mmCIF file of C-alpha atoms in Angstrom:
data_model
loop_
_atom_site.group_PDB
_atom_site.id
_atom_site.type_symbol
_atom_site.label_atom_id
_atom_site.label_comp_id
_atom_site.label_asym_id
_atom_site.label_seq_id
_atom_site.Cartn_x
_atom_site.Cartn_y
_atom_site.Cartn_z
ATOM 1 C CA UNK A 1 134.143 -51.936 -130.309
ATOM 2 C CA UNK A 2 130.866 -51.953 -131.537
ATOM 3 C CA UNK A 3 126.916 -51.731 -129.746
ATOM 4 C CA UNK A 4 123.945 -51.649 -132.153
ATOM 5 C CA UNK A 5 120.563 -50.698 -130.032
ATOM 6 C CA UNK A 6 119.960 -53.216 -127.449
ATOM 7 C CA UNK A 7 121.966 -56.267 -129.078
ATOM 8 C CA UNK A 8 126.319 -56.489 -128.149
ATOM 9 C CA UNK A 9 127.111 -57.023 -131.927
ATOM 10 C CA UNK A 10 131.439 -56.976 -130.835
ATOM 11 C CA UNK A 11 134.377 -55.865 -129.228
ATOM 12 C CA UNK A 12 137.347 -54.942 -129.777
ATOM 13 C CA UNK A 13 140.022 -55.652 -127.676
ATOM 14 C CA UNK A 14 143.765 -54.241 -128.935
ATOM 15 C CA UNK A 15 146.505 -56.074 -126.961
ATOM 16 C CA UNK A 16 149.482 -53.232 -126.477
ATOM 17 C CA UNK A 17 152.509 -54.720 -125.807
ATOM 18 C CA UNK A 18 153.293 -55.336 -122.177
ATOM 19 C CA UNK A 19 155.448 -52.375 -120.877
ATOM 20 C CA UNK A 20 156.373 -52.811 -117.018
ATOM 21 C CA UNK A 21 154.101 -50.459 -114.342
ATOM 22 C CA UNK A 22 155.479 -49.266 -111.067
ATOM 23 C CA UNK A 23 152.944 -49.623 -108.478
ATOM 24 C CA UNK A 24 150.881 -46.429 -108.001
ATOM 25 C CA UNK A 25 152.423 -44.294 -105.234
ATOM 26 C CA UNK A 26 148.825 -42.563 -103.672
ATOM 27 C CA UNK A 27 145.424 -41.907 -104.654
ATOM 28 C CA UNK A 28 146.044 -39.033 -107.289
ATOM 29 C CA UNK A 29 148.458 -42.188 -109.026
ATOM 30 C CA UNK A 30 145.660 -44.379 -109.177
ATOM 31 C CA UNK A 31 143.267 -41.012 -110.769
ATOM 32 C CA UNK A 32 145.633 -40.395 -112.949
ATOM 33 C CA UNK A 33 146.214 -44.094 -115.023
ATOM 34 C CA UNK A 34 142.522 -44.035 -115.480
ATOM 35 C CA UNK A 35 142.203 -43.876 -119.658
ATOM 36 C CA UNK A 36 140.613 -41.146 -121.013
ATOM 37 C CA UNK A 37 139.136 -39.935 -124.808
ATOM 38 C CA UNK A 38 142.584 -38.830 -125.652
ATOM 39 C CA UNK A 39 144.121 -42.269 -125.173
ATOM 40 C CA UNK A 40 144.085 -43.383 -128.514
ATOM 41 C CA UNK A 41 140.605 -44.620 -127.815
ATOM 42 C CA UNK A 42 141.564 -47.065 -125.156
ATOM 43 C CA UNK A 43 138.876 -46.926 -122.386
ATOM 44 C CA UNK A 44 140.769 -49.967 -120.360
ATOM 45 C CA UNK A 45 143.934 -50.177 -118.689
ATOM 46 C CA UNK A 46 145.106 -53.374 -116.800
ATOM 47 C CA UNK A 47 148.204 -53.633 -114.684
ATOM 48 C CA UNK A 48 149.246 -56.841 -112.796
ATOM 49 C CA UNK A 49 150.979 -56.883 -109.685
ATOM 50 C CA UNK A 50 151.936 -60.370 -108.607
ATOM 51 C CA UNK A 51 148.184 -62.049 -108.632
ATOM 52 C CA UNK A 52 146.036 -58.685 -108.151
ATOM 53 C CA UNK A 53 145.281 -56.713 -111.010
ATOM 54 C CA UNK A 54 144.327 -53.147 -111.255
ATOM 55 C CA UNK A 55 141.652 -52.605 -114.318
ATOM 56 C CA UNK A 56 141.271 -48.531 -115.186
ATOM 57 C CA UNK A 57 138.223 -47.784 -116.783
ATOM 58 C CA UNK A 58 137.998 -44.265 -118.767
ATOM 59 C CA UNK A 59 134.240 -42.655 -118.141
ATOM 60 C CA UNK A 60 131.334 -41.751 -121.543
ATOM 61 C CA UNK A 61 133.353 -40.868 -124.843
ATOM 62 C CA UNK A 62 130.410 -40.513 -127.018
ATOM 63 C CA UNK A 63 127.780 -37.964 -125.355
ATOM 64 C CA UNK A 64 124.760 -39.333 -127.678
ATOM 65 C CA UNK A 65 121.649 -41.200 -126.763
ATOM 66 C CA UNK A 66 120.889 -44.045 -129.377
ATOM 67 C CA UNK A 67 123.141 -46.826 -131.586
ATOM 68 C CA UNK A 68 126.941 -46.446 -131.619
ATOM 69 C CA UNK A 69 129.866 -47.799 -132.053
ATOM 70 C CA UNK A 70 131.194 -46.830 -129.537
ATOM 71 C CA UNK A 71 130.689 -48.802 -125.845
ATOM 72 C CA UNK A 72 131.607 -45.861 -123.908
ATOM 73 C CA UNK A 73 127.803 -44.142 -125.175
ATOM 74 C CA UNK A 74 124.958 -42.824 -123.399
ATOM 75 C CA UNK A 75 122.983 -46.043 -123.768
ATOM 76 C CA UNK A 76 125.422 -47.524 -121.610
ATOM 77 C CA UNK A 77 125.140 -44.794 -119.510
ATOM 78 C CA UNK A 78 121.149 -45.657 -119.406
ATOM 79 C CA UNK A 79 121.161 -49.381 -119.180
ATOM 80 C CA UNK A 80 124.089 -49.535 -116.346
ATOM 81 C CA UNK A 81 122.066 -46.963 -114.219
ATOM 82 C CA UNK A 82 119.080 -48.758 -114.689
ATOM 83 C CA UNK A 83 120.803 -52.448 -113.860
ATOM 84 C CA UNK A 84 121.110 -53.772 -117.511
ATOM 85 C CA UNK A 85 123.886 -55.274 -119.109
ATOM 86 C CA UNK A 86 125.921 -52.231 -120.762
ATOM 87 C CA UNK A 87 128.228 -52.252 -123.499
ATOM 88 C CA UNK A 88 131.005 -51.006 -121.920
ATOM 89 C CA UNK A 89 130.446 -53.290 -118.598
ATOM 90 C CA UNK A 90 130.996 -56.405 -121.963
ATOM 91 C CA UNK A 91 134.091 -54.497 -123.285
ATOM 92 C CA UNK A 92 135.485 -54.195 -120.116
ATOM 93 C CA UNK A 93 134.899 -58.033 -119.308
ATOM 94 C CA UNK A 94 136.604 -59.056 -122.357
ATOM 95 C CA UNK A 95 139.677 -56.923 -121.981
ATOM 96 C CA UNK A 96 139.817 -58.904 -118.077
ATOM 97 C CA UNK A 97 139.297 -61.969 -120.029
ATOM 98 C CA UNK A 98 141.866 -61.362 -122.617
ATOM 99 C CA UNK A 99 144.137 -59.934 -119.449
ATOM 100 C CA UNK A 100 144.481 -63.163 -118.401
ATOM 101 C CA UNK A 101 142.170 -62.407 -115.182
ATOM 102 C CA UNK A 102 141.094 -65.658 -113.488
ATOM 103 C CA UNK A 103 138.032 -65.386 -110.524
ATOM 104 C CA UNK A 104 140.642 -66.091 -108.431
ATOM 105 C CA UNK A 105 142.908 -63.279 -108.851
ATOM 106 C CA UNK A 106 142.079 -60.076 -106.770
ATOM 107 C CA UNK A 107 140.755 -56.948 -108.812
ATOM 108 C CA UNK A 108 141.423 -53.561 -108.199
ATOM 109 C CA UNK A 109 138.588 -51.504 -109.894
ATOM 110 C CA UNK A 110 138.806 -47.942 -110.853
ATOM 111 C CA UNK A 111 137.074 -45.527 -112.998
ATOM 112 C CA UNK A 112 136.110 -41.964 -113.509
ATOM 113 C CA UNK A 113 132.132 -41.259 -114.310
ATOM 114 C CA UNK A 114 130.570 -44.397 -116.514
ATOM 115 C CA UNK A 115 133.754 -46.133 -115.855
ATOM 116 C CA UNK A 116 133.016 -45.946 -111.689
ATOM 117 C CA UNK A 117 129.395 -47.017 -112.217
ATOM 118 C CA UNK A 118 130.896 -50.147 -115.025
ATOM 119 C CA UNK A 119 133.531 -50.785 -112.055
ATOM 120 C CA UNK A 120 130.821 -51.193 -109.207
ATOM 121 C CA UNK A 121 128.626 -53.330 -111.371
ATOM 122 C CA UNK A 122 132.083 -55.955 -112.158
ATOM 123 C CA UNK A 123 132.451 -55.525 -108.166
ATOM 124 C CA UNK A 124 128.958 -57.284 -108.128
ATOM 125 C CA UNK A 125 129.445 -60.039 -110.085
ATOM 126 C CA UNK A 126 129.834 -63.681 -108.749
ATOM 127 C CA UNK A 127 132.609 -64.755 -111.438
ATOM 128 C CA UNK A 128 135.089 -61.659 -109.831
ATOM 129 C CA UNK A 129 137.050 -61.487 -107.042
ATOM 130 C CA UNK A 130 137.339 -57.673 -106.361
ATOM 131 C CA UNK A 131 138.956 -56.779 -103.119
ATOM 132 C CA UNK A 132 138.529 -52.610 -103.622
ATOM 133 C CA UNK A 133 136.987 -50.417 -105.956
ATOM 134 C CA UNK A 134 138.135 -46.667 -106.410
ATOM 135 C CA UNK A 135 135.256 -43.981 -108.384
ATOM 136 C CA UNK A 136 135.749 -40.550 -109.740
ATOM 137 C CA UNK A 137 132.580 -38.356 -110.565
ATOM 138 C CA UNK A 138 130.417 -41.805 -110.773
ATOM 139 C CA UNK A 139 127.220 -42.576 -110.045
ATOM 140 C CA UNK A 140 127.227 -44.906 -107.918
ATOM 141 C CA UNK A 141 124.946 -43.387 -104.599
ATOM 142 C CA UNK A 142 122.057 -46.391 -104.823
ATOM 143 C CA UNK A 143 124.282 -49.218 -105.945
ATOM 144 C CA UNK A 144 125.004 -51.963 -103.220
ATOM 145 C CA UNK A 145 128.229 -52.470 -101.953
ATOM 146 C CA UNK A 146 129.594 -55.867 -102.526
ATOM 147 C CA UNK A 147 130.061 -57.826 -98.940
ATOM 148 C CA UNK A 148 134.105 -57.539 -98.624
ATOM 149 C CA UNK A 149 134.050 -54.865 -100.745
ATOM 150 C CA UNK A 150 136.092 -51.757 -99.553
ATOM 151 C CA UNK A 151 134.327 -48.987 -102.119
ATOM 152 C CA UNK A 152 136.301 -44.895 -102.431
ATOM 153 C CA UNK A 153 133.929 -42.745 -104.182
ATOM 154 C CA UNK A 154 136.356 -39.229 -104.931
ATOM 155 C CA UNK A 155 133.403 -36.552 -106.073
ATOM 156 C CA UNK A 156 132.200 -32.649 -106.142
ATOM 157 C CA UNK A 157 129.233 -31.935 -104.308
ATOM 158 C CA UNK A 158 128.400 -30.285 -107.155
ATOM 159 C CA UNK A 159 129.228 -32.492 -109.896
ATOM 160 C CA UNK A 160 125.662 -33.398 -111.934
ATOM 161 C CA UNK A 161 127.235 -36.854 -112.567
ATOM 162 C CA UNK A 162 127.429 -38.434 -109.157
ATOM 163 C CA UNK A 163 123.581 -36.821 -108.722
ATOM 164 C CA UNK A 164 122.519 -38.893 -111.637
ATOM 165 C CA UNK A 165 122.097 -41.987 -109.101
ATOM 166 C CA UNK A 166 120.278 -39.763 -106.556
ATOM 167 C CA UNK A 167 120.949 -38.963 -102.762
ATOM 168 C CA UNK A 168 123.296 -40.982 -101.445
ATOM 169 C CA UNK A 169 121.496 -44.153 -99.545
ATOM 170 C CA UNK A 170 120.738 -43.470 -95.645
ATOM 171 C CA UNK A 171 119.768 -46.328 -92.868
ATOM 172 C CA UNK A 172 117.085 -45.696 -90.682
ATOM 173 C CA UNK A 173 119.544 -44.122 -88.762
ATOM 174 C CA UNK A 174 120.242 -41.687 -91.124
ATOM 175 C CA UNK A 175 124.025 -42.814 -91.771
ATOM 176 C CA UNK A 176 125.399 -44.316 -94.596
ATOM 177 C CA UNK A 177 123.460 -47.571 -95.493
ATOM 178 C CA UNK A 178 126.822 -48.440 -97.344
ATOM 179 C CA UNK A 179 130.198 -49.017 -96.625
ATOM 180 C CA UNK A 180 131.113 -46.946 -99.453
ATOM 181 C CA UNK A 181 133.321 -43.731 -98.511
ATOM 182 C CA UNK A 182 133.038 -40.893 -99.989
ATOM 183 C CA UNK A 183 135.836 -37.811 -100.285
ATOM 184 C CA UNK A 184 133.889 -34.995 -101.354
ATOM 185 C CA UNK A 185 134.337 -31.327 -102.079
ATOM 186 C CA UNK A 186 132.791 -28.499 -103.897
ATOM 187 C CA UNK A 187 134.570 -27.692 -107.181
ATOM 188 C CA UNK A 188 133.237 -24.074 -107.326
ATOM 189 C CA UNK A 189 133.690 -22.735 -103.888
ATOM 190 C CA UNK A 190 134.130 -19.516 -104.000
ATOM 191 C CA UNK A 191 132.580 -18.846 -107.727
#
């Protein structure tokens, strides 16, 4: 795949061959089929189950601010925090595309950091029919949940990421303005 400064000049999306996918058993299942750096590069997983699809989306592989190749940058970072189109947010789009994803089907979104933050901005979109989105150290505190939307945000209290997006949005009330649910916990308790 391939971003130079603000203009999408491709993707690249490698079909692997179809291998069959048992349906994750819990929530550390689902974590764990998200795609990482060491995943021969692939930043997208996509698993059907009848006519809902699960799309995996790995979090930043290239920690620089400026042109890359590579979708999975800081600029994406930038421009999906910010609202803008993102690289990444295109190369995951194509890879539904190319999946065979209709707006019909139902969408299962999940991703770890920029992956979380590229899955709640699909969630948004008009031409996608996602029933649930799962994050992982995303953030994803001042983005609106979709109407119909059931959102799991898995973080660290003390993860930087997530605080990227600031505090998490409160009604006047001072609950939730979301229907987002967050599992938290602090990764160095006891340090």
């Amino acid at each position: 795949a391939s971003a130079g400064g603000d203009t999408l000049t491709h993707t690249q999306v490698e079909r692997r061959e179809f291998v069959p996918a048992r349906a994750p058993k819990d929530f550390a299942d689902v974590l764990q089929r998200i795609p990482n750096a060491s995943d021969s590069g692939a930043q997208v997983r996509i698993e059907q189950y009848e006519r809902t699809f699960v799309v995996y989306i790995g979090g930043t592989v290239d920690g620089t601010l400026g042109s890359s190749p590579q979708p999975w940058d800081m600029s994406s970072n930038v421009a999906a925090l910010g609202g803008d189109p993102a690289a990444s947010e295109h190369a995951v789009r194509q890879a539904m595309t190319e999946s065979g994803i209709t707006p019909r089907d139902s969408v299962i979104l999940v991703g770890h950091s920029q992956g979380g933050l590229i899955a709640m901005r699909i969630a948004q979109a008009s031409d996608v029919s996602a029933s649930t989105v799962i994050t992982a150290g995303a953030p994803i505190h001042h983005i609106e949940t979709p109407s119909g939307v059931s959102v799991v945000s898995v973080e660290h209290a003390d993860d930087l990421v997530p605080a990227l997006s600031g505090p998490r949005a409160e009604s006047a009330s001072g609950a939730e303005a979301t229907s987002t649910h967050y599992v938290r916990r602090t990764a160095l308790a006891g340090k």
